[in-house]
């Protein structure tokens, strides 16, 4: 399979692939007296006169208002900077210790904390979710608050106001698999586990529910602090710097977990499923990104990565795992409830040498009333091509250096959160994202294009609106403990453009078309509507505690595609022009529907916990002929595609010791075929055809997993073994090779089919040890083997044995960290030897070891300021990520292998200021 950058320029050939403040009349804090609250009108008028930003908004300062009529990004950033500078900080608001994350979102390690008080298991709480996020999101927010208590943002009195976890009354338990809480710090003040669990929230006395996601035994939550520590700006950097068990395939732009990638790993942003857009015209999966490229990492609060088969958690797509991204919430910035009008701000800028990029980001949050909070965020990033270690420049297919490129992205988020009496909460959010990548394709084939005269562009856009409602029974005596409802609308666009100057040439004395200026444009758009409801009820007897959860989910999609063209192909079409088809749709419009029902019961008795889950899903895709698809010479009538899937899961956990537990899980999963896989038709009868298969079955999987884990105040470790079996694996295959005796499509027919069976098994491990004050040792390891049992060939999507080991030291004003990432050579490839005609085999990437170091400084003289620098691949190692190198499939590679080398030594610098 060619990647997008390669195949787009070779289109003439077939592609091979609150707590509220006490309202006293006067309150003295730290020697500062807060006067009696004014009326709303007087307060607003005084604020307007005293605040230059409000004067601009009100129009009192017209020149300044006119100056803000800039590009949207510039005006948003100007607004953020001005507001941060103009609004005085409340005198009682303490800043966190500089060593803490500015969002104070702690990171959970590879394993959940273990039970510390098995004699008194907690009562399972009820759901609180916002913007479509799962219950784990709410739980992690409470974790953040626990960390804030250590920084001075949350007082002991405020914590007591929402419940003491040591009280013998009903206590919530948000740790998965029967886990209990640990003290945020041990007796000596050394930081404890990565994620500490607080019994209930600080902002309101509400309880938190776990979702099926929380039950997954191997889940990693990567907090904002960890992302900043390693200056992560994209998925590739996340995979290289954070976790050995998470990989990224830059060729198809997808996360790889336990040997699977693309649409087999479900990605959600604030609970919104991300579209997996793939254009068959440029090689299936190469223009995709699956929503991954429509994310600004500077807007992220935390990322939850769940590994393993589990469609019971999310439906279609969770074959290998689930990636849940949570963007910033008002509570992340408003670490302590403030009086009306209080505003918090976060401003960040930085640069990275790996792609000569710089970024700027500003976020504002505040209280309109004690119960209504808001947040605005705007960010931008601008850069160039990611440098590799290729040495061959020039033009043509032998070039191994990266092609010159420019990219820009902009991201805007608005969130409103309202609390009502009686345990009700309402949330509204809106997102707009746009990224554009422009490249000069110097590696385009010189057979078809003049050197350096091929230009390509990709544009990804995403717009989303989400509404959520949550109710929690404040008395705890109702028929239900909680109700959570959410709905969202999303529109995702992928546009691909090529402009080139084709060579004028002759074949057998006949002029070949097209030549001269040449353009191609392809666009895809998917619109999604979704609604979901969840209810929870807890029951308890002397010997058994149960927590029942039932839910229903529906989402519908509408997908459109079109390919436009500009060239000098004459009418009737010249013989060479049928290879270059455009001004048509390569697939019909498609309407999709999927709905699911699930039921879960978490049962706890003594030292054991058993959690069975059952989910049923029905899915359907209906093609709709359009005039653009009828104009496609390869179009044919296509039938509907539908199916159903049962997804059971059972998790059993046993905690014989307070800090030690053993677990085992069985789960089934499925991935429904996409509209591209079902309905694509690209080709002409006289040449070749790339086609979908409307008779595809859904991919299915069943997997076993077992492991042990240990977690104490100072250390934690885990080991798990998994064995997953997949059936009806969807792959692109050659249906018919070259045969000019065949009257239609004599050159090639390529399509999709279900493979017989695939097996992937392996081991994952992780741990950490806080061995002295300020010192921390951590590491992770992942090893897997995957085979197509039908052909007995290894899967090239499985990464070799990979490990990370790091050590860090931090104190109040500075800290340093270093880590090594190492991988063995990949000898288990699909085609280890040459093909039948002497073509090259699959590339067997050699092993490597790289070292990264980072440091930060938070000067005590400037509260809220943090400066961070990092050096990556310190010893300038030349190495390959084995997953990036395309499979030769026994036919050899079409590009030099050095084109796929990772960057050499590079550095980053970021400056963050929180107000």
PDB file of N, CA, C and O in Angstrom, residues 697-745:
ATOM      1  N   UNK A 697     -18.818  -9.284   5.923  1.00  0.00           N
ATOM      2  CA  UNK A 697     -19.312  -9.507   7.273  1.00  0.00           C
ATOM      3  C   UNK A 697     -18.538  -8.629   8.249  1.00  0.00           C
ATOM      4  O   UNK A 697     -17.424  -8.183   7.960  1.00  0.00           O
ATOM      5  N   UNK A 698     -19.118  -8.383   9.404  1.00  0.00           N
ATOM      6  CA  UNK A 698     -18.414  -7.629  10.436  1.00  0.00           C
ATOM      7  C   UNK A 698     -17.247  -8.455  10.964  1.00  0.00           C
ATOM      8  O   UNK A 698     -17.325  -9.677  11.080  1.00  0.00           O
ATOM      9  N   UNK A 699     -16.155  -7.784  11.254  1.00  0.00           N
ATOM     10  CA  UNK A 699     -15.050  -8.449  11.921  1.00  0.00           C
ATOM     11  C   UNK A 699     -15.463  -8.777  13.352  1.00  0.00           C
ATOM     12  O   UNK A 699     -16.122  -7.975  14.018  1.00  0.00           O
ATOM     13  N   UNK A 700     -15.094  -9.921  13.824  1.00  0.00           N
ATOM     14  CA  UNK A 700     -15.435 -10.321  15.202  1.00  0.00           C
ATOM     15  C   UNK A 700     -14.176 -10.771  15.930  1.00  0.00           C
ATOM     16  O   UNK A 700     -13.182 -11.170  15.305  1.00  0.00           O
ATOM     17  N   UNK A 701     -14.232 -10.704  17.235  1.00  0.00           N
ATOM     18  CA  UNK A 701     -13.079 -11.104  18.031  1.00  0.00           C
ATOM     19  C   UNK A 701     -13.549 -11.636  19.369  1.00  0.00           C
ATOM     20  O   UNK A 701     -14.630 -11.296  19.857  1.00  0.00           O
ATOM     21  N   UNK A 702     -12.747 -12.498  19.944  1.00  0.00           N
ATOM     22  CA  UNK A 702     -12.950 -12.897  21.327  1.00  0.00           C
ATOM     23  C   UNK A 702     -11.572 -13.041  21.950  1.00  0.00           C
ATOM     24  O   UNK A 702     -10.635 -13.551  21.326  1.00  0.00           O
ATOM     25  N   UNK A 703     -11.460 -12.532  23.169  1.00  0.00           N
ATOM     26  CA  UNK A 703     -10.155 -12.499  23.779  1.00  0.00           C
ATOM     27  C   UNK A 703     -10.177 -12.817  25.260  1.00  0.00           C
ATOM     28  O   UNK A 703     -11.124 -12.488  25.980  1.00  0.00           O
ATOM     29  N   UNK A 704      -9.126 -13.495  25.685  1.00  0.00           N
ATOM     30  CA  UNK A 704      -8.892 -13.797  27.094  1.00  0.00           C
ATOM     31  C   UNK A 704      -7.752 -12.920  27.590  1.00  0.00           C
ATOM     32  O   UNK A 704      -6.814 -12.626  26.858  1.00  0.00           O
ATOM     33  N   UNK A 705      -7.863 -12.557  28.848  1.00  0.00           N
ATOM     34  CA  UNK A 705      -6.815 -11.752  29.454  1.00  0.00           C
ATOM     35  C   UNK A 705      -6.738 -12.076  30.939  1.00  0.00           C
ATOM     36  O   UNK A 705      -7.761 -12.207  31.606  1.00  0.00           O
ATOM     37  N   UNK A 706      -5.553 -12.243  31.448  1.00  0.00           N
ATOM     38  CA  UNK A 706      -5.376 -12.510  32.878  1.00  0.00           C
ATOM     39  C   UNK A 706      -4.115 -11.818  33.356  1.00  0.00           C
ATOM     40  O   UNK A 706      -3.166 -11.633  32.576  1.00  0.00           O
ATOM     41  N   UNK A 707      -4.126 -11.420  34.622  1.00  0.00           N
ATOM     42  CA  UNK A 707      -2.960 -10.703  35.122  1.00  0.00           C
ATOM     43  C   UNK A 707      -2.983 -10.506  36.616  1.00  0.00           C
ATOM     44  O   UNK A 707      -3.922 -10.892  37.318  1.00  0.00           O
ATOM     45  N   UNK A 708      -1.920  -9.928  37.106  1.00  0.00           N
ATOM     46  CA  UNK A 708      -1.771  -9.599  38.520  1.00  0.00           C
ATOM     47  C   UNK A 708      -1.334  -8.146  38.614  1.00  0.00           C
ATOM     48  O   UNK A 708      -0.749  -7.593  37.671  1.00  0.00           O
ATOM     49  N   UNK A 709      -1.615  -7.546  39.769  1.00  0.00           N
ATOM     50  CA  UNK A 709      -1.199  -6.168  39.972  1.00  0.00           C
ATOM     51  C   UNK A 709      -0.958  -5.908  41.446  1.00  0.00           C
ATOM     52  O   UNK A 709      -1.590  -6.502  42.328  1.00  0.00           O
ATOM     53  N   UNK A 710      -0.051  -4.991  41.691  1.00  0.00           N
ATOM     54  CA  UNK A 710       0.297  -4.578  43.048  1.00  0.00           C
ATOM     55  C   UNK A 710       0.379  -3.061  43.061  1.00  0.00           C
ATOM     56  O   UNK A 710       0.923  -2.449  42.134  1.00  0.00           O
ATOM     57  N   UNK A 711      -0.177  -2.451  44.104  1.00  0.00           N
ATOM     58  CA  UNK A 711      -0.131  -0.997  44.206  1.00  0.00           C
ATOM     59  C   UNK A 711      -0.102  -0.590  45.665  1.00  0.00           C
ATOM     60  O   UNK A 711      -0.975  -0.957  46.446  1.00  0.00           O
ATOM     61  N   UNK A 712       0.919   0.158  46.049  1.00  0.00           N
ATOM     62  CA  UNK A 712       1.025   0.712  47.394  1.00  0.00           C
ATOM     63  C   UNK A 712       1.287   2.199  47.272  1.00  0.00           C
ATOM     64  O   UNK A 712       1.277   2.756  46.168  1.00  0.00           O
ATOM     65  N   UNK A 713       1.542   2.840  48.409  1.00  0.00           N
ATOM     66  CA  UNK A 713       1.751   4.279  48.379  1.00  0.00           C
ATOM     67  C   UNK A 713       3.015   4.663  47.631  1.00  0.00           C
ATOM     68  O   UNK A 713       3.098   5.737  47.055  1.00  0.00           O
ATOM     69  N   UNK A 714       4.001   3.784  47.609  1.00  0.00           N
ATOM     70  CA  UNK A 714       5.281   4.113  46.995  1.00  0.00           C
ATOM     71  C   UNK A 714       5.538   3.414  45.666  1.00  0.00           C
ATOM     72  O   UNK A 714       6.369   3.884  44.893  1.00  0.00           O
ATOM     73  N   UNK A 715       4.880   2.317  45.402  1.00  0.00           N
ATOM     74  CA  UNK A 715       5.226   1.556  44.215  1.00  0.00           C
ATOM     75  C   UNK A 715       3.998   0.860  43.644  1.00  0.00           C
ATOM     76  O   UNK A 715       2.995   0.654  44.319  1.00  0.00           O
ATOM     77  N   UNK A 716       4.088   0.493  42.387  1.00  0.00           N
ATOM     78  CA  UNK A 716       3.034  -0.255  41.723  1.00  0.00           C
ATOM     79  C   UNK A 716       3.622  -1.064  40.589  1.00  0.00           C
ATOM     80  O   UNK A 716       4.626  -0.682  39.985  1.00  0.00           O
ATOM     81  N   UNK A 717       3.010  -2.221  40.298  1.00  0.00           N
ATOM     82  CA  UNK A 717       3.480  -3.064  39.211  1.00  0.00           C
ATOM     83  C   UNK A 717       2.325  -3.905  38.701  1.00  0.00           C
ATOM     84  O   UNK A 717       1.360  -4.178  39.430  1.00  0.00           O
ATOM     85  N   UNK A 718       2.402  -4.305  37.453  1.00  0.00           N
ATOM     86  CA  UNK A 718       1.352  -5.120  36.846  1.00  0.00           C
ATOM     87  C   UNK A 718       1.934  -5.961  35.741  1.00  0.00           C
ATOM     88  O   UNK A 718       2.918  -5.591  35.095  1.00  0.00           O
ATOM     89  N   UNK A 719       1.318  -7.113  35.539  1.00  0.00           N
ATOM     90  CA  UNK A 719       1.707  -8.018  34.471  1.00  0.00           C
ATOM     91  C   UNK A 719       0.439  -8.645  33.905  1.00  0.00           C
ATOM     92  O   UNK A 719      -0.413  -9.119  34.663  1.00  0.00           O
ATOM     93  N   UNK A 720       0.274  -8.636  32.594  1.00  0.00           N
ATOM     94  CA  UNK A 720      -0.918  -9.218  31.982  1.00  0.00           C
ATOM     95  C   UNK A 720      -0.536 -10.020  30.754  1.00  0.00           C
ATOM     96  O   UNK A 720       0.433  -9.693  30.046  1.00  0.00           O
ATOM     97  N   UNK A 721      -1.280 -11.102  30.531  1.00  0.00           N
ATOM     98  CA  UNK A 721      -1.153 -11.911  29.317  1.00  0.00           C
ATOM     99  C   UNK A 721      -2.482 -11.876  28.579  1.00  0.00           C
ATOM    100  O   UNK A 721      -3.541 -12.031  29.185  1.00  0.00           O
ATOM    101  N   UNK A 722      -2.446 -11.665  27.275  1.00  0.00           N
ATOM    102  CA  UNK A 722      -3.677 -11.629  26.474  1.00  0.00           C
ATOM    103  C   UNK A 722      -3.547 -12.557  25.271  1.00  0.00           C
ATOM    104  O   UNK A 722      -2.436 -12.796  24.763  1.00  0.00           O
ATOM    105  N   UNK A 723      -4.687 -13.073  24.857  1.00  0.00           N
ATOM    106  CA  UNK A 723      -4.741 -13.957  23.693  1.00  0.00           C
ATOM    107  C   UNK A 723      -6.036 -13.657  22.948  1.00  0.00           C
ATOM    108  O   UNK A 723      -7.126 -14.001  23.417  1.00  0.00           O
ATOM    109  N   UNK A 724      -5.944 -12.992  21.812  1.00  0.00           N
ATOM    110  CA  UNK A 724      -7.113 -12.545  21.055  1.00  0.00           C
ATOM    111  C   UNK A 724      -7.201 -13.268  19.716  1.00  0.00           C
ATOM    112  O   UNK A 724      -6.190 -13.413  19.013  1.00  0.00           O
ATOM    113  N   UNK A 725      -8.409 -13.697  19.392  1.00  0.00           N
ATOM    114  CA  UNK A 725      -8.664 -14.376  18.123  1.00  0.00           C
ATOM    115  C   UNK A 725      -9.684 -13.569  17.325  1.00  0.00           C
ATOM    116  O   UNK A 725     -10.717 -13.149  17.854  1.00  0.00           O
ATOM    117  N   UNK A 726      -9.373 -13.361  16.054  1.00  0.00           N
ATOM    118  CA  UNK A 726     -10.209 -12.524  15.188  1.00  0.00           C
ATOM    119  C   UNK A 726     -10.678 -13.346  13.989  1.00  0.00           C
ATOM    120  O   UNK A 726      -9.898 -14.107  13.401  1.00  0.00           O
ATOM    121  N   UNK A 727     -11.950 -13.142  13.646  1.00  0.00           N
ATOM    122  CA  UNK A 727     -12.528 -13.811  12.478  1.00  0.00           C
ATOM    123  C   UNK A 727     -13.081 -12.767  11.516  1.00  0.00           C
ATOM    124  O   UNK A 727     -13.414 -11.647  11.917  1.00  0.00           O
ATOM    125  N   UNK A 728     -13.186 -13.131  10.264  1.00  0.00           N
ATOM    126  CA  UNK A 728     -13.705 -12.248   9.216  1.00  0.00           C
ATOM    127  C   UNK A 728     -12.907 -10.954   9.116  1.00  0.00           C
ATOM    128  O   UNK A 728     -13.460  -9.878   8.871  1.00  0.00           O
ATOM    129  N   UNK A 729     -11.610 -11.070   9.300  1.00  0.00           N
ATOM    130  CA  UNK A 729     -10.723  -9.910   9.215  1.00  0.00           C
ATOM    131  C   UNK A 729     -10.841  -9.292   7.826  1.00  0.00           C
ATOM    132  O   UNK A 729     -10.645  -9.975   6.812  1.00  0.00           O
ATOM    133  N   UNK A 730     -11.160  -8.001   7.741  1.00  0.00           N
ATOM    134  CA  UNK A 730     -11.341  -7.334   6.453  1.00  0.00           C
ATOM    135  C   UNK A 730      -9.994  -6.819   5.954  1.00  0.00           C
ATOM    136  O   UNK A 730      -9.321  -6.049   6.638  1.00  0.00           O
ATOM    137  N   UNK A 731      -9.603  -7.259   4.787  1.00  0.00           N
ATOM    138  CA  UNK A 731      -8.359  -6.834   4.180  1.00  0.00           C
ATOM    139  C   UNK A 731      -8.596  -6.525   2.706  1.00  0.00           C
ATOM    140  O   UNK A 731      -9.509  -7.063   2.067  1.00  0.00           O
ATOM    141  N   UNK A 732      -7.741  -5.650   2.150  1.00  0.00           N
ATOM    142  CA  UNK A 732      -7.767  -5.382   0.723  1.00  0.00           C
ATOM    143  C   UNK A 732      -6.971  -6.472   0.015  1.00  0.00           C
ATOM    144  O   UNK A 732      -5.817  -6.750   0.371  1.00  0.00           O
ATOM    145  N   UNK A 733      -7.564  -7.106  -0.963  1.00  0.00           N
ATOM    146  CA  UNK A 733      -6.955  -8.253  -1.627  1.00  0.00           C
ATOM    147  C   UNK A 733      -7.056  -8.100  -3.140  1.00  0.00           C
ATOM    148  O   UNK A 733      -7.879  -7.333  -3.658  1.00  0.00           O
ATOM    149  N   UNK A 734      -6.206  -8.820  -3.855  1.00  0.00           N
ATOM    150  CA  UNK A 734      -6.285  -8.881  -5.309  1.00  0.00           C
ATOM    151  C   UNK A 734      -7.328  -9.924  -5.687  1.00  0.00           C
ATOM    152  O   UNK A 734      -7.164 -11.112  -5.405  1.00  0.00           O
ATOM    153  N   UNK A 735      -8.408  -9.469  -6.310  1.00  0.00           N
ATOM    154  CA  UNK A 735      -9.474 -10.370  -6.726  1.00  0.00           C
ATOM    155  C   UNK A 735      -9.103 -11.082  -8.022  1.00  0.00           C
ATOM    156  O   UNK A 735      -9.328 -12.283  -8.179  1.00  0.00           O
ATOM    157  N   UNK A 736      -8.489 -10.340  -8.935  1.00  0.00           N
ATOM    158  CA  UNK A 736      -8.069 -10.925 -10.213  1.00  0.00           C
ATOM    159  C   UNK A 736      -6.858 -10.162 -10.719  1.00  0.00           C
ATOM    160  O   UNK A 736      -6.853  -8.922 -10.730  1.00  0.00           O
ATOM    161  N   UNK A 737      -5.833 -10.878 -11.117  1.00  0.00           N
ATOM    162  CA  UNK A 737      -4.619 -10.256 -11.618  1.00  0.00           C
ATOM    163  C   UNK A 737      -4.753  -9.850 -13.080  1.00  0.00           C
ATOM    164  O   UNK A 737      -5.837  -9.886 -13.676  1.00  0.00           O
ATOM    165  N   UNK A 738      -3.624  -9.476 -13.666  1.00  0.00           N
ATOM    166  CA  UNK A 738      -3.630  -9.024 -15.053  1.00  0.00           C
ATOM    167  C   UNK A 738      -3.964 -10.172 -15.989  1.00  0.00           C
ATOM    168  O   UNK A 738      -3.351 -11.236 -15.961  1.00  0.00           O
ATOM    169  N   UNK A 739      -4.960  -9.967 -16.834  1.00  0.00           N
ATOM    170  CA  UNK A 739      -5.391 -10.965 -17.809  1.00  0.00           C
ATOM    171  C   UNK A 739      -6.125 -10.241 -18.930  1.00  0.00           C
ATOM    172  O   UNK A 739      -7.296  -9.875 -18.794  1.00  0.00           O
ATOM    173  N   UNK A 740      -5.453 -10.001 -20.043  1.00  0.00           N
ATOM    174  CA  UNK A 740      -6.048  -9.234 -21.136  1.00  0.00           C
ATOM    175  C   UNK A 740      -7.068 -10.054 -21.925  1.00  0.00           C
ATOM    176  O   UNK A 740      -7.715  -9.540 -22.829  1.00  0.00           O
ATOM    177  N   UNK A 741      -7.237 -11.325 -21.571  1.00  0.00           N
ATOM    178  CA  UNK A 741      -8.337 -12.081 -22.168  1.00  0.00           C
ATOM    179  C   UNK A 741      -9.654 -11.756 -21.486  1.00  0.00           C
ATOM    180  O   UNK A 741     -10.725 -12.074 -22.002  1.00  0.00           O
ATOM    181  N   UNK A 742      -9.572 -11.103 -20.307  1.00  0.00           N
ATOM    182  CA  UNK A 742     -10.784 -10.711 -19.591  1.00  0.00           C
ATOM    183  C   UNK A 742     -11.320  -9.439 -20.220  1.00  0.00           C
ATOM    184  O   UNK A 742     -10.623  -8.432 -20.319  1.00  0.00           O
ATOM    185  N   UNK A 743     -12.579  -9.437 -20.674  1.00  0.00           N
ATOM    186  CA  UNK A 743     -13.095  -8.268 -21.409  1.00  0.00           C
ATOM    187  C   UNK A 743     -13.215  -7.008 -20.557  1.00  0.00           C
ATOM    188  O   UNK A 743     -13.104  -5.902 -21.088  1.00  0.00           O
ATOM    189  N   UNK A 744     -13.492  -7.137 -19.273  1.00  0.00           N
ATOM    190  CA  UNK A 744     -13.614  -5.952 -18.417  1.00  0.00           C
ATOM    191  C   UNK A 744     -12.538  -5.985 -17.344  1.00  0.00           C
ATOM    192  O   UNK A 744     -12.235  -7.043 -16.794  1.00  0.00           O
ATOM    193  N   UNK A 745     -11.960  -4.831 -17.125  1.00  0.00           N
ATOM    194  CA  UNK A 745     -10.905  -4.648 -16.129  1.00  0.00           C
ATOM    195  C   UNK A 745      -9.786  -5.674 -16.308  1.00  0.00           C
ATOM    196  O   UNK A 745      -9.478  -6.468 -15.408  1.00  0.00           O
TER     197      UNK A 745
END
